[in-house]
Amino acid sequence: MESAEYHSALAALAWQIELGADECIADAPVNRYEVPASVQKPKPASQPAAAPVMQVGVDPVTVAQEAAGAAEDLDGLRAALAAYEHCELKKGARNLVFSDGVPGARVMIVGEAPGRDEDMQGKPFVGRAGQLLDKMLAAINMSRDESVYITNVLPWRPPQNRDPKPDEVAMMQPFLHRHIELADPDVLVVVGNHSCQALLGKRGITRLRGTWTEARGKPALPMFHPAYLLRNPAAKRDAWADLLSLQAHLRGEA
Ligand code: URA
């Protein structure tokens, strides 16, 4: 017979899942805010303790603008992002999710933020939504292996996949803008509300989708996010119309 302990452990697990704990990471919790002992320098006994380095007056957006602006190519931009320490999301993420696909491709897709699978693999759109995105691209004979470059507004996974916060978007925006400049696509495909907010300054994807606009000096097509299409299959019809519009635009027909 199963013990009471077994049942209470199972109930505790179900409760944690209910709260959003969807992965088991290690036996012991990790305090990512703690400075590891290996980097704590012992203070020389004869000298007074140094005053803490104050971050007063440091504007994360200005730091991001300077770091992004100094990047001369995509590798430099990736390195600048990896070195950027002002975004709290970095502390909770496993990996930086910079991009996937073909740098310099005619089409650059801008998603919102990495989810669990993307965080684990360090690549955008590799989970269920990404698999749908690949199918959508294949339907117009495109792929990330040959003809599309993909990135996100945020390069680190927000905890529990919560929505990006305005300050996080604001400090990542200079990197995104430089990313677009360096990748230099012919067109941008902006998927989902948060990406529209970051690049077009507007939301309301149901109204925006399918209508060509401009972002960062490039023609831009807002589209439904593939994760939304997974939840609302009826909207795939609109997504198909948008894919045909993208294809026509690339052929110079629209
Ligand atoms: N959703 C996004 O917007 N981006 C990803 O990389 C994955 C899911």
PDB file of C-alpha atoms and ligand atoms in Angstrom:
ATOM      1  CA  MET A   1       0.000   0.000   0.000  1.00  0.00           C
ATOM      2  CA  GLU A   2       1.257   3.563  -0.747  1.00  0.00           C
ATOM      3  CA  SER A   3       2.235   5.583   2.307  1.00  0.00           C
ATOM      4  CA  ALA A   4       0.743   8.880   3.497  1.00  0.00           C
ATOM      5  CA  GLU A   5       4.188  10.421   2.898  1.00  0.00           C
ATOM      6  CA  TYR A   6       4.002   9.461  -0.763  1.00  0.00           C
ATOM      7  CA  HIS A   7       0.609  11.143  -1.128  1.00  0.00           C
ATOM      8  CA  SER A   8       1.639  14.317   0.677  1.00  0.00           C
ATOM      9  CA  ALA A   9       4.838  14.542  -1.436  1.00  0.00           C
ATOM     10  CA  LEU A  10       2.723  14.146  -4.576  1.00  0.00           C
ATOM     11  CA  ALA A  11       0.278  16.829  -3.397  1.00  0.00           C
ATOM     12  CA  ALA A  12       3.211  19.191  -2.647  1.00  0.00           C
ATOM     13  CA  LEU A  13       4.577  18.596  -6.154  1.00  0.00           C
ATOM     14  CA  ALA A  14       1.180  19.280  -7.745  1.00  0.00           C
ATOM     15  CA  TRP A  15       0.959  22.499  -5.714  1.00  0.00           C
ATOM     16  CA  GLN A  16       4.386  23.644  -6.948  1.00  0.00           C
ATOM     17  CA  ILE A  17       3.423  22.923 -10.557  1.00  0.00           C
ATOM     18  CA  GLU A  18       0.240  24.910  -9.974  1.00  0.00           C
ATOM     19  CA  LEU A  19       2.414  27.835  -8.809  1.00  0.00           C
ATOM     20  CA  GLY A  20       4.397  27.726 -12.030  1.00  0.00           C
ATOM     21  CA  ALA A  21       7.470  25.661 -11.093  1.00  0.00           C
ATOM     22  CA  ASP A  22       7.717  23.746 -14.345  1.00  0.00           C
ATOM     23  CA  GLU A  23      11.264  22.418 -14.155  1.00  0.00           C
ATOM     24  CA  CYS A  24      13.564  20.730 -11.715  1.00  0.00           C
ATOM     25  CA  ILE A  25      17.005  22.318 -11.791  1.00  0.00           C
ATOM     26  CA  ALA A  26      19.098  21.039  -8.897  1.00  0.00           C
ATOM     27  CA  ASP A  27      18.838  19.407  -5.481  1.00  0.00           C
ATOM     28  CA  ALA A  28      19.667  22.677  -3.737  1.00  0.00           C
ATOM     29  CA  PRO A  29      18.327  26.164  -4.616  1.00  0.00           C
ATOM     30  CA  VAL A  30      20.789  28.558  -6.292  1.00  0.00           C
ATOM     31  CA  ASN A  31      21.023  32.144  -5.090  1.00  0.00           C
ATOM     32  CA  ARG A  32      22.059  33.882  -8.304  1.00  0.00           C
ATOM     33  CA  TYR A  33      22.418  37.223  -6.518  1.00  0.00           C
ATOM     34  CA  GLU A  34      25.130  35.923  -4.206  1.00  0.00           C
ATOM     35  CA  VAL A  35      28.722  36.716  -5.181  1.00  0.00           C
ATOM     36  CA  PRO A  36      30.479  33.334  -5.458  1.00  0.00           C
ATOM     37  CA  ALA A  37      33.173  32.821  -2.812  1.00  0.00           C
ATOM     38  CA  SER A  38      35.703  32.292  -5.622  1.00  0.00           C
ATOM     39  CA  VAL A  39      35.368  35.917  -6.758  1.00  0.00           C
ATOM     40  CA  GLN A  40      35.281  37.513  -3.288  1.00  0.00           C
ATOM     41  CA  LYS A  41      38.708  39.039  -2.821  1.00  0.00           C
ATOM     42  CA  PRO A  42      40.118  38.945   0.737  1.00  0.00           C
ATOM     43  CA  LYS A  43      40.693  42.434   2.142  1.00  0.00           C
ATOM     44  CA  PRO A  44      44.309  43.213   3.047  1.00  0.00           C
ATOM     45  CA  ALA A  45      44.382  43.567   6.842  1.00  0.00           C
ATOM     46  CA  SER A  46      46.409  46.807   6.786  1.00  0.00           C
ATOM     47  CA  GLN A  47      44.040  48.753   4.521  1.00  0.00           C
ATOM     48  CA  PRO A  48      40.601  50.144   5.302  1.00  0.00           C
ATOM     49  CA  ALA A  49      37.688  48.424   3.555  1.00  0.00           C
ATOM     50  CA  ALA A  50      37.019  49.950   0.130  1.00  0.00           C
ATOM     51  CA  ALA A  51      33.795  51.866  -0.245  1.00  0.00           C
ATOM     52  CA  PRO A  52      31.201  49.940  -2.285  1.00  0.00           C
ATOM     53  CA  VAL A  53      31.147  50.862  -5.986  1.00  0.00           C
ATOM     54  CA  MET A  54      28.050  52.990  -6.384  1.00  0.00           C
ATOM     55  CA  GLN A  55      25.988  52.594  -9.528  1.00  0.00           C
ATOM     56  CA  VAL A  56      24.320  55.945  -8.865  1.00  0.00           C
ATOM     57  CA  GLY A  57      23.897  57.942 -12.058  1.00  0.00           C
ATOM     58  CA  VAL A  58      24.324  54.929 -14.356  1.00  0.00           C
ATOM     59  CA  ASP A  59      21.487  54.879 -16.823  1.00  0.00           C
ATOM     60  CA  PRO A  60      21.021  51.334 -18.178  1.00  0.00           C
ATOM     61  CA  VAL A  61      19.609  52.672 -21.458  1.00  0.00           C
ATOM     62  CA  THR A  62      22.610  54.963 -22.021  1.00  0.00           C
ATOM     63  CA  VAL A  63      25.000  52.096 -21.230  1.00  0.00           C
ATOM     64  CA  ALA A  64      23.078  49.905 -23.705  1.00  0.00           C
ATOM     65  CA  GLN A  65      23.209  52.610 -26.379  1.00  0.00           C
ATOM     66  CA  GLU A  66      26.965  52.973 -25.988  1.00  0.00           C
ATOM     67  CA  ALA A  67      27.622  49.229 -25.940  1.00  0.00           C
ATOM     68  CA  ALA A  68      25.357  48.513 -28.909  1.00  0.00           C
ATOM     69  CA  GLY A  69      26.660  51.485 -30.903  1.00  0.00           C
ATOM     70  CA  ALA A  70      30.248  50.323 -30.460  1.00  0.00           C
ATOM     71  CA  ALA A  71      29.507  46.873 -31.928  1.00  0.00           C
ATOM     72  CA  GLU A  72      30.900  46.687 -35.450  1.00  0.00           C
ATOM     73  CA  ASP A  73      29.401  43.382 -36.472  1.00  0.00           C
ATOM     74  CA  LEU A  74      26.961  40.726 -35.251  1.00  0.00           C
ATOM     75  CA  ASP A  75      29.611  38.860 -33.282  1.00  0.00           C
ATOM     76  CA  GLY A  76      30.566  42.114 -31.597  1.00  0.00           C
ATOM     77  CA  LEU A  77      26.933  42.785 -30.768  1.00  0.00           C
ATOM     78  CA  ARG A  78      26.505  39.318 -29.286  1.00  0.00           C
ATOM     79  CA  ALA A  79      29.606  39.918 -27.150  1.00  0.00           C
ATOM     80  CA  ALA A  80      28.301  43.346 -26.071  1.00  0.00           C
ATOM     81  CA  LEU A  81      24.998  41.778 -24.981  1.00  0.00           C
ATOM     82  CA  ALA A  82      26.771  38.994 -23.134  1.00  0.00           C
ATOM     83  CA  ALA A  83      28.793  41.619 -21.234  1.00  0.00           C
ATOM     84  CA  TYR A  84      25.786  43.819 -20.391  1.00  0.00           C
ATOM     85  CA  GLU A  85      25.054  43.567 -16.673  1.00  0.00           C
ATOM     86  CA  HIS A  86      22.091  45.920 -16.169  1.00  0.00           C
ATOM     87  CA  CYS A  87      19.209  43.591 -17.036  1.00  0.00           C
ATOM     88  CA  GLU A  88      17.904  41.489 -14.143  1.00  0.00           C
ATOM     89  CA  LEU A  89      16.634  38.843 -16.574  1.00  0.00           C
ATOM     90  CA  LYS A  90      20.214  37.791 -17.249  1.00  0.00           C
ATOM     91  CA  LYS A  91      20.598  36.542 -13.676  1.00  0.00           C
ATOM     92  CA  GLY A  92      17.752  34.075 -13.984  1.00  0.00           C
ATOM     93  CA  ALA A  93      18.499  32.865 -17.502  1.00  0.00           C
ATOM     94  CA  ARG A  94      20.591  29.872 -18.465  1.00  0.00           C
ATOM     95  CA  ASN A  95      21.675  31.218 -21.837  1.00  0.00           C
ATOM     96  CA  LEU A  96      21.802  34.330 -23.934  1.00  0.00           C
ATOM     97  CA  VAL A  97      19.446  33.862 -26.880  1.00  0.00           C
ATOM     98  CA  PHE A  98      20.888  36.038 -29.617  1.00  0.00           C
ATOM     99  CA  SER A  99      19.732  34.797 -33.007  1.00  0.00           C
ATOM    100  CA  ASP A 100      19.330  31.908 -35.390  1.00  0.00           C
ATOM    101  CA  GLY A 101      19.199  31.577 -39.143  1.00  0.00           C
ATOM    102  CA  VAL A 102      21.130  33.296 -41.894  1.00  0.00           C
ATOM    103  CA  PRO A 103      22.766  36.630 -41.026  1.00  0.00           C
ATOM    104  CA  GLY A 104      22.152  39.000 -43.917  1.00  0.00           C
ATOM    105  CA  ALA A 105      18.981  37.168 -45.061  1.00  0.00           C
ATOM    106  CA  ARG A 106      16.333  39.282 -46.778  1.00  0.00           C
ATOM    107  CA  VAL A 107      13.829  38.525 -44.021  1.00  0.00           C
ATOM    108  CA  MET A 108      14.436  39.197 -40.335  1.00  0.00           C
ATOM    109  CA  ILE A 109      11.816  37.924 -37.892  1.00  0.00           C
ATOM    110  CA  VAL A 110      11.576  39.663 -34.533  1.00  0.00           C
ATOM    111  CA  GLY A 111       9.858  37.676 -31.772  1.00  0.00           C
ATOM    112  CA  GLU A 112       9.236  38.596 -28.160  1.00  0.00           C
ATOM    113  CA  ALA A 113      11.360  36.685 -25.682  1.00  0.00           C
ATOM    114  CA  PRO A 114      12.844  33.237 -25.202  1.00  0.00           C
ATOM    115  CA  GLY A 115      10.790  30.570 -23.473  1.00  0.00           C
ATOM    116  CA  ARG A 116      12.023  27.497 -21.632  1.00  0.00           C
ATOM    117  CA  ASP A 117      13.285  25.591 -24.683  1.00  0.00           C
ATOM    118  CA  GLU A 118      15.000  28.645 -26.149  1.00  0.00           C
ATOM    119  CA  ASP A 119      16.658  29.379 -22.788  1.00  0.00           C
ATOM    120  CA  MET A 120      17.975  25.821 -22.626  1.00  0.00           C
ATOM    121  CA  GLN A 121      19.283  25.748 -26.204  1.00  0.00           C
ATOM    122  CA  GLY A 122      20.364  29.389 -26.523  1.00  0.00           C
ATOM    123  CA  LYS A 123      18.421  29.768 -29.796  1.00  0.00           C
ATOM    124  CA  PRO A 124      15.199  31.602 -30.597  1.00  0.00           C
ATOM    125  CA  PHE A 125      12.011  29.803 -31.588  1.00  0.00           C
ATOM    126  CA  VAL A 126      12.995  26.191 -30.993  1.00  0.00           C
ATOM    127  CA  GLY A 127       9.961  25.159 -28.891  1.00  0.00           C
ATOM    128  CA  ARG A 128       6.418  24.424 -30.082  1.00  0.00           C
ATOM    129  CA  ALA A 129       5.861  27.952 -31.368  1.00  0.00           C
ATOM    130  CA  GLY A 130       9.170  27.739 -33.206  1.00  0.00           C
ATOM    131  CA  GLN A 131       8.196  24.466 -34.843  1.00  0.00           C
ATOM    132  CA  LEU A 132       5.016  26.090 -36.080  1.00  0.00           C
ATOM    133  CA  LEU A 133       7.034  29.074 -37.321  1.00  0.00           C
ATOM    134  CA  ASP A 134       9.256  26.684 -39.301  1.00  0.00           C
ATOM    135  CA  LYS A 135       6.152  25.097 -40.882  1.00  0.00           C
ATOM    136  CA  MET A 136       4.745  28.510 -41.747  1.00  0.00           C
ATOM    137  CA  LEU A 137       8.008  29.517 -43.437  1.00  0.00           C
ATOM    138  CA  ALA A 138       8.208  26.186 -45.283  1.00  0.00           C
ATOM    139  CA  ALA A 139       4.737  26.887 -46.716  1.00  0.00           C
ATOM    140  CA  ILE A 140       6.265  29.800 -48.650  1.00  0.00           C
ATOM    141  CA  ASN A 141       9.505  27.935 -49.422  1.00  0.00           C
ATOM    142  CA  MET A 142      11.555  29.717 -46.785  1.00  0.00           C
ATOM    143  CA  SER A 143      13.575  28.425 -43.869  1.00  0.00           C
ATOM    144  CA  ARG A 144      15.933  29.566 -41.135  1.00  0.00           C
ATOM    145  CA  ASP A 145      18.628  27.376 -42.723  1.00  0.00           C
ATOM    146  CA  GLU A 146      18.474  29.215 -46.011  1.00  0.00           C
ATOM    147  CA  SER A 147      16.535  32.423 -46.117  1.00  0.00           C
ATOM    148  CA  VAL A 148      15.497  33.865 -42.769  1.00  0.00           C
ATOM    149  CA  TYR A 149      17.238  35.463 -39.786  1.00  0.00           C
ATOM    150  CA  ILE A 150      15.502  35.342 -36.389  1.00  0.00           C
ATOM    151  CA  THR A 151      15.868  37.235 -33.135  1.00  0.00           C
ATOM    152  CA  ASN A 152      13.767  38.479 -30.199  1.00  0.00           C
ATOM    153  CA  VAL A 153      13.177  41.780 -28.441  1.00  0.00           C
ATOM    154  CA  LEU A 154      14.572  40.273 -25.221  1.00  0.00           C
ATOM    155  CA  PRO A 155      17.620  37.992 -25.307  1.00  0.00           C
ATOM    156  CA  TRP A 156      16.975  36.419 -21.878  1.00  0.00           C
ATOM    157  CA  ARG A 157      13.983  34.413 -20.714  1.00  0.00           C
ATOM    158  CA  PRO A 158      11.625  36.260 -18.349  1.00  0.00           C
ATOM    159  CA  PRO A 159      10.865  34.112 -15.284  1.00  0.00           C
ATOM    160  CA  GLN A 160       7.811  31.888 -15.746  1.00  0.00           C
ATOM    161  CA  ASN A 161       7.492  33.384 -19.236  1.00  0.00           C
ATOM    162  CA  ARG A 162       5.943  36.526 -17.793  1.00  0.00           C
ATOM    163  CA  ASP A 163       5.434  39.540 -20.039  1.00  0.00           C
ATOM    164  CA  PRO A 164       8.467  41.760 -20.672  1.00  0.00           C
ATOM    165  CA  LYS A 165       8.550  44.852 -18.422  1.00  0.00           C
ATOM    166  CA  PRO A 166       8.822  48.301 -20.054  1.00  0.00           C
ATOM    167  CA  ASP A 167      12.245  48.982 -18.479  1.00  0.00           C
ATOM    168  CA  GLU A 168      13.571  45.657 -19.788  1.00  0.00           C
ATOM    169  CA  VAL A 169      12.346  46.461 -23.278  1.00  0.00           C
ATOM    170  CA  ALA A 170      13.774  49.990 -23.045  1.00  0.00           C
ATOM    171  CA  MET A 171      17.271  48.773 -22.156  1.00  0.00           C
ATOM    172  CA  MET A 172      17.246  46.057 -24.809  1.00  0.00           C
ATOM    173  CA  GLN A 173      15.955  48.345 -27.543  1.00  0.00           C
ATOM    174  CA  PRO A 174      19.361  49.861 -28.449  1.00  0.00           C
ATOM    175  CA  PHE A 175      20.685  46.313 -28.959  1.00  0.00           C
ATOM    176  CA  LEU A 176      17.686  45.383 -31.099  1.00  0.00           C
ATOM    177  CA  HIS A 177      18.044  48.523 -33.215  1.00  0.00           C
ATOM    178  CA  ARG A 178      21.747  47.856 -33.778  1.00  0.00           C
ATOM    179  CA  HIS A 179      20.926  44.203 -34.506  1.00  0.00           C
ATOM    180  CA  ILE A 180      18.612  45.287 -37.312  1.00  0.00           C
ATOM    181  CA  GLU A 181      21.214  47.742 -38.652  1.00  0.00           C
ATOM    182  CA  LEU A 182      23.952  45.103 -38.708  1.00  0.00           C
ATOM    183  CA  ALA A 183      21.806  42.270 -40.100  1.00  0.00           C
ATOM    184  CA  ASP A 184      20.408  44.742 -42.627  1.00  0.00           C
ATOM    185  CA  PRO A 185      17.411  42.727 -43.901  1.00  0.00           C
ATOM    186  CA  ASP A 186      15.136  43.889 -46.730  1.00  0.00           C
ATOM    187  CA  VAL A 187      12.057  43.395 -44.560  1.00  0.00           C
ATOM    188  CA  LEU A 188      11.139  42.884 -40.933  1.00  0.00           C
ATOM    189  CA  VAL A 189       8.428  40.483 -39.794  1.00  0.00           C
ATOM    190  CA  VAL A 190       7.277  41.604 -36.372  1.00  0.00           C
ATOM    191  CA  VAL A 191       5.479  38.822 -34.529  1.00  0.00           C
ATOM    192  CA  GLY A 192       3.224  39.446 -31.560  1.00  0.00           C
ATOM    193  CA  ASN A 193       2.122  42.411 -29.507  1.00  0.00           C
ATOM    194  CA  HIS A 194       5.281  42.961 -27.478  1.00  0.00           C
ATOM    195  CA  SER A 195       7.441  43.059 -30.604  1.00  0.00           C
ATOM    196  CA  CYS A 196       5.021  45.524 -32.217  1.00  0.00           C
ATOM    197  CA  GLN A 197       5.180  47.666 -29.104  1.00  0.00           C
ATOM    198  CA  ALA A 198       9.003  47.602 -29.124  1.00  0.00           C
ATOM    199  CA  LEU A 199       9.473  48.249 -32.848  1.00  0.00           C
ATOM    200  CA  LEU A 200       6.369  50.093 -33.992  1.00  0.00           C
ATOM    201  CA  GLY A 201       5.441  51.770 -30.723  1.00  0.00           C
ATOM    202  CA  LYS A 202       1.930  50.313 -30.941  1.00  0.00           C
ATOM    203  CA  ARG A 203       0.064  47.219 -29.912  1.00  0.00           C
ATOM    204  CA  GLY A 204      -3.200  45.643 -31.023  1.00  0.00           C
ATOM    205  CA  ILE A 205      -1.926  42.867 -33.255  1.00  0.00           C
ATOM    206  CA  THR A 206      -5.406  41.883 -34.446  1.00  0.00           C
ATOM    207  CA  ARG A 207      -5.716  45.324 -36.027  1.00  0.00           C
ATOM    208  CA  LEU A 208      -2.067  45.730 -37.050  1.00  0.00           C
ATOM    209  CA  ARG A 209      -1.413  42.334 -38.632  1.00  0.00           C
ATOM    210  CA  GLY A 210      -1.267  42.075 -42.387  1.00  0.00           C
ATOM    211  CA  THR A 211      -0.759  45.797 -42.985  1.00  0.00           C
ATOM    212  CA  TRP A 212       2.718  46.763 -44.152  1.00  0.00           C
ATOM    213  CA  THR A 213       4.298  49.571 -42.210  1.00  0.00           C
ATOM    214  CA  GLU A 214       7.830  50.808 -41.552  1.00  0.00           C
ATOM    215  CA  ALA A 215      10.225  50.158 -38.682  1.00  0.00           C
ATOM    216  CA  ARG A 216      13.864  51.260 -38.405  1.00  0.00           C
ATOM    217  CA  GLY A 217      13.678  52.437 -42.003  1.00  0.00           C
ATOM    218  CA  LYS A 218      12.604  49.003 -43.329  1.00  0.00           C
ATOM    219  CA  PRO A 219       9.281  47.710 -44.609  1.00  0.00           C
ATOM    220  CA  ALA A 220       7.730  45.810 -41.706  1.00  0.00           C
ATOM    221  CA  LEU A 221       4.899  43.305 -41.576  1.00  0.00           C
ATOM    222  CA  PRO A 222       3.205  42.681 -38.222  1.00  0.00           C
ATOM    223  CA  MET A 223       1.918  39.115 -37.854  1.00  0.00           C
ATOM    224  CA  PHE A 224       0.246  36.982 -35.229  1.00  0.00           C
ATOM    225  CA  HIS A 225       2.709  35.242 -32.931  1.00  0.00           C
ATOM    226  CA  PRO A 226       2.908  31.483 -33.627  1.00  0.00           C
ATOM    227  CA  ALA A 227       2.181  30.814 -29.918  1.00  0.00           C
ATOM    228  CA  TYR A 228      -1.105  32.698 -30.409  1.00  0.00           C
ATOM    229  CA  LEU A 229      -1.832  30.575 -33.476  1.00  0.00           C
ATOM    230  CA  LEU A 230      -1.304  27.416 -31.419  1.00  0.00           C
ATOM    231  CA  ARG A 231      -3.979  28.653 -28.995  1.00  0.00           C
ATOM    232  CA  ASN A 232      -6.253  30.052 -31.725  1.00  0.00           C
ATOM    233  CA  PRO A 233      -6.024  27.812 -34.784  1.00  0.00           C
ATOM    234  CA  ALA A 234      -8.811  29.765 -36.507  1.00  0.00           C
ATOM    235  CA  ALA A 235      -6.376  32.695 -36.846  1.00  0.00           C
ATOM    236  CA  LYS A 236      -4.091  30.578 -39.077  1.00  0.00           C
ATOM    237  CA  ARG A 237      -6.174  31.710 -42.012  1.00  0.00           C
ATOM    238  CA  ASP A 238      -5.056  35.319 -41.426  1.00  0.00           C
ATOM    239  CA  ALA A 239      -1.474  34.173 -40.887  1.00  0.00           C
ATOM    240  CA  TRP A 240      -1.564  32.401 -44.254  1.00  0.00           C
ATOM    241  CA  ALA A 241      -2.750  35.598 -45.955  1.00  0.00           C
ATOM    242  CA  ASP A 242       0.141  37.464 -44.287  1.00  0.00           C
ATOM    243  CA  LEU A 243       2.671  34.864 -45.439  1.00  0.00           C
ATOM    244  CA  LEU A 244       1.416  35.260 -49.020  1.00  0.00           C
ATOM    245  CA  SER A 245       1.754  39.012 -48.638  1.00  0.00           C
ATOM    246  CA  LEU A 246       5.360  38.535 -47.483  1.00  0.00           C
ATOM    247  CA  GLN A 247       6.076  36.265 -50.437  1.00  0.00           C
ATOM    248  CA  ALA A 248       4.553  38.749 -52.883  1.00  0.00           C
ATOM    249  CA  HIS A 249       6.543  41.609 -51.349  1.00  0.00           C
ATOM    250  CA  LEU A 250       9.808  39.681 -51.699  1.00  0.00           C
ATOM    251  CA  ARG A 251       8.966  38.922 -55.340  1.00  0.00           C
ATOM    252  CA  GLY A 252       8.406  42.618 -55.922  1.00  0.00           C
ATOM    253  CA  GLU A 253       4.722  42.026 -56.581  1.00  0.00           C
ATOM    254  CA  ALA A 254       3.360  44.059 -53.720  1.00  0.00           C
TER     255      ALA A 254
HETATM  256  N1  URA B   1       8.410  33.118 -28.454  1.00  0.00           N
HETATM  257  C1  URA B   1       9.154  34.165 -28.884  1.00  0.00           C
HETATM  258  O1  URA B   1       8.640  35.259 -29.065  1.00  0.00           O
HETATM  259  N2  URA B   1      10.437  33.954 -29.114  1.00  0.00           N
HETATM  260  C2  URA B   1      11.026  32.770 -28.957  1.00  0.00           C
HETATM  261  O2  URA B   1      12.223  32.652 -29.203  1.00  0.00           O
HETATM  262  C3  URA B   1      10.228  31.696 -28.512  1.00  0.00           C
HETATM  263  C4  URA B   1       8.923  31.893 -28.260  1.00  0.00           C
END
